[in-house]
Structures are given as structure tokens and as C-alpha cells.
PDB file of C-alpha atoms in Angstrom:
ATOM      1  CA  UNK H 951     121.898 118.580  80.856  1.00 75.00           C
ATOM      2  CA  UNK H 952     120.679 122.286  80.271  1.00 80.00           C
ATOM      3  CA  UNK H 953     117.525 123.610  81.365  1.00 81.00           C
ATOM      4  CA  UNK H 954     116.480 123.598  77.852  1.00 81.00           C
ATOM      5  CA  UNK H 955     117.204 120.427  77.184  1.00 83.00           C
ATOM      6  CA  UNK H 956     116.209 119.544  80.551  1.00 79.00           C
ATOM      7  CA  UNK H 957     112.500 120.955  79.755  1.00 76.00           C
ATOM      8  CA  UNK H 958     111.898 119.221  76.739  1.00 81.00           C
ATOM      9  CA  UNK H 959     112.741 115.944  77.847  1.00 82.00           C
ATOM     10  CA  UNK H 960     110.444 116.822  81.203  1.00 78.00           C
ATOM     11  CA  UNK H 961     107.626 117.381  78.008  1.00 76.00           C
ATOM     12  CA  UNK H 962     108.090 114.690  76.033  1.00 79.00           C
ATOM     13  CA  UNK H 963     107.806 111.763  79.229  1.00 77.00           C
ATOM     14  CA  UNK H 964     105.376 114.033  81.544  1.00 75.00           C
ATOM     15  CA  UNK H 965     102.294 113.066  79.668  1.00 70.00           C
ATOM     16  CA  UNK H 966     103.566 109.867  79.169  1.00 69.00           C
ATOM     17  CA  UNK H 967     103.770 109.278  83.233  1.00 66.00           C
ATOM     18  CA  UNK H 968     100.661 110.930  83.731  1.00 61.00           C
ATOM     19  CA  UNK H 969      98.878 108.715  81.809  1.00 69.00           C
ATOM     20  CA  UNK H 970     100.416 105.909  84.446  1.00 67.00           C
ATOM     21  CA  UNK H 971      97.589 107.280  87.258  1.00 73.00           C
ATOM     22  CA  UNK H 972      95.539 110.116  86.424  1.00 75.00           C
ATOM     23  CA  UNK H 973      93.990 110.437  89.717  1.00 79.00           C
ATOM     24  CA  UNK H 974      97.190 110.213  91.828  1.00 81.00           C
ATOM     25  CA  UNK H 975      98.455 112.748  89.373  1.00 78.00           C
ATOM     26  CA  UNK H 976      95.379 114.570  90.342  1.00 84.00           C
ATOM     27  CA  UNK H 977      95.030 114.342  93.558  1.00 88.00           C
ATOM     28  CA  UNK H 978      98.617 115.372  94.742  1.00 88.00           C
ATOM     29  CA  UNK H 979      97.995 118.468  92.209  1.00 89.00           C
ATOM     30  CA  UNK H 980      95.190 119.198  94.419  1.00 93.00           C
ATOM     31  CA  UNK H 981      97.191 119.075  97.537  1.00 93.00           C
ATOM     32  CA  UNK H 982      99.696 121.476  96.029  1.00 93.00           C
ATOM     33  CA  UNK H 983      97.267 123.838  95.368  1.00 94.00           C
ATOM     34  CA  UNK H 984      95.622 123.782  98.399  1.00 95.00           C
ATOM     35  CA  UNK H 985      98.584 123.787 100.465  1.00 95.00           C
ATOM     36  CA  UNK H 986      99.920 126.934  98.202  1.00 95.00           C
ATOM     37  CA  UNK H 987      96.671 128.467  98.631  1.00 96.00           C
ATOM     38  CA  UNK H 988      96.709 128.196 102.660  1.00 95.00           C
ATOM     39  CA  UNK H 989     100.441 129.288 102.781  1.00 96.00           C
ATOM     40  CA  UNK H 990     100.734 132.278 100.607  1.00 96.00           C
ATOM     41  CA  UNK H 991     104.277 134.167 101.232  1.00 95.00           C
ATOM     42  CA  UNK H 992     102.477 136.825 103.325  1.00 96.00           C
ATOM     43  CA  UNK H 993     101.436 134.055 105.405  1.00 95.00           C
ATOM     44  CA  UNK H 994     104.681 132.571 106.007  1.00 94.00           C
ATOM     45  CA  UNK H 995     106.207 135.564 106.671  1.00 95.00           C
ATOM     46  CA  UNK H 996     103.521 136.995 109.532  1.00 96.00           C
ATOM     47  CA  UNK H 997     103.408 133.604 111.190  1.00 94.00           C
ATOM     48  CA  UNK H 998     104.428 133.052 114.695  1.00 93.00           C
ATOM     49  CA  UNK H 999     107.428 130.550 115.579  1.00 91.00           C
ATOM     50  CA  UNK H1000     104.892 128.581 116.981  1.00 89.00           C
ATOM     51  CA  UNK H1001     102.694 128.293 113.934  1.00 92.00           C
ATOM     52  CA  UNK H1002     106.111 127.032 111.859  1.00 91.00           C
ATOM     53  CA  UNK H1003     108.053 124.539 114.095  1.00 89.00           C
ATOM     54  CA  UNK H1004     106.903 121.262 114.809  1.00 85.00           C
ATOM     55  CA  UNK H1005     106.332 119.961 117.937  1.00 80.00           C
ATOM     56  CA  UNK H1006     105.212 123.935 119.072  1.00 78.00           C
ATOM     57  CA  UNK H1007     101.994 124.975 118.802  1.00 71.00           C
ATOM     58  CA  UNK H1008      98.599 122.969 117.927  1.00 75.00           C
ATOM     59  CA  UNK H1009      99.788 119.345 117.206  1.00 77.00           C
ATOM     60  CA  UNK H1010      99.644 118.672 113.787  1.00 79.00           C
ATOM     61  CA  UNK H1011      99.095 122.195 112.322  1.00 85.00           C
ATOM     62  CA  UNK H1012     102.453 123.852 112.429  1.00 90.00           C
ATOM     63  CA  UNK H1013     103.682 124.581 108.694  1.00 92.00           C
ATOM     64  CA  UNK H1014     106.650 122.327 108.584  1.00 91.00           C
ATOM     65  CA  UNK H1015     104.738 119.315 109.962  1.00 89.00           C
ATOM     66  CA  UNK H1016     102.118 119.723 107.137  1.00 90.00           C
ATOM     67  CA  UNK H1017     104.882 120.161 104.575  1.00 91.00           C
ATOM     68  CA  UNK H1018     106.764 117.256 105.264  1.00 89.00           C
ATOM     69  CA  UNK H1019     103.778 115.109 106.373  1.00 88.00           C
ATOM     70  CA  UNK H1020     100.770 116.129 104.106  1.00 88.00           C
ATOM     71  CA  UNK H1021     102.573 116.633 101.448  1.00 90.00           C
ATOM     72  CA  UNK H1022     104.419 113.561 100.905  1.00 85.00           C
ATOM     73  CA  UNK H1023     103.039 112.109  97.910  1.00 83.00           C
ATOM     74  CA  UNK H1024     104.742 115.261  96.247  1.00 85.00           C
ATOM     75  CA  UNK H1025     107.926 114.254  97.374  1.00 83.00           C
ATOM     76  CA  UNK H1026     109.538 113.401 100.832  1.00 82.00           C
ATOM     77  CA  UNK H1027     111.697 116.092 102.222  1.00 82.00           C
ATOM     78  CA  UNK H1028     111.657 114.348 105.709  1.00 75.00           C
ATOM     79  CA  UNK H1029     115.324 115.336 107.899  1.00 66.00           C
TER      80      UNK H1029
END
């Protein structure tokens, strides 16, 4: 499949699956935004090693454990 015809099909169903569950639709749109907001590409590129690697730094906080641990209802990208 083409990106073309890979875009309209992603058109034609996406309303159709958002209609399944607005809210979770909604609230893992929220997350994206809020996590894109936090880490703009600026960010990312003046942070610290410790700020991006889990298990250095402030437990919990480091940029890959939020993205694959907050941000799992957008899709798991867990190694």
C-alpha cells in the first residue's frame, strides 16, 4: 500500500474508531501533547545523560522512562 492510499484508508476508519471511545481517544491525545510540549527538540538535545537514561537520575523522570511508561496507551515501545 502507498502512502496515498495508505492515508485515505487511515480517513475513512479513523472516525469510525474514534467513535469506539471518545475519551480514551481523548485522553491519550492529551498525553501526546503534553508530553510533546515538555520535550520540545531543544529540550532533548540540551539534556544531560542523566535526565535521558533510565535508571540515572531522579527515579521516574528520566525521558525514556516517561516515554515508554507514560505513554503507553499511545503505543508500547517497551525493549
Amino acid at each position: 500500500m502507498n502512502r496515498l492510499d495508505m492515508a485515505k484508508e487511515i480517513k475513512e476508519r479513523v472516525d469510525s474508531l474514534a467513535d469506539l471511545d471518545k475519551d480514551v481517544w481523548k485522553n491519550a491525545e492529551k498525553l501526546r501533547r503534553d508530553f510533546a510540549a515538555y520535550y520540545t527538540i531543544s529540550k532533548i538535545r540540551s539534556m544531560a545523560l542523566d535526565e535521558l537514561v533510565i535508571g540515572k537520575g531522579a527515579k521516574k523522570r528520566s525521558f525514556c522512562y516517561r516515554l515508554e511508561r507514560e505513554t503507553h496507551s499511545l503505543g508500547s515501545i517497551l525493549g
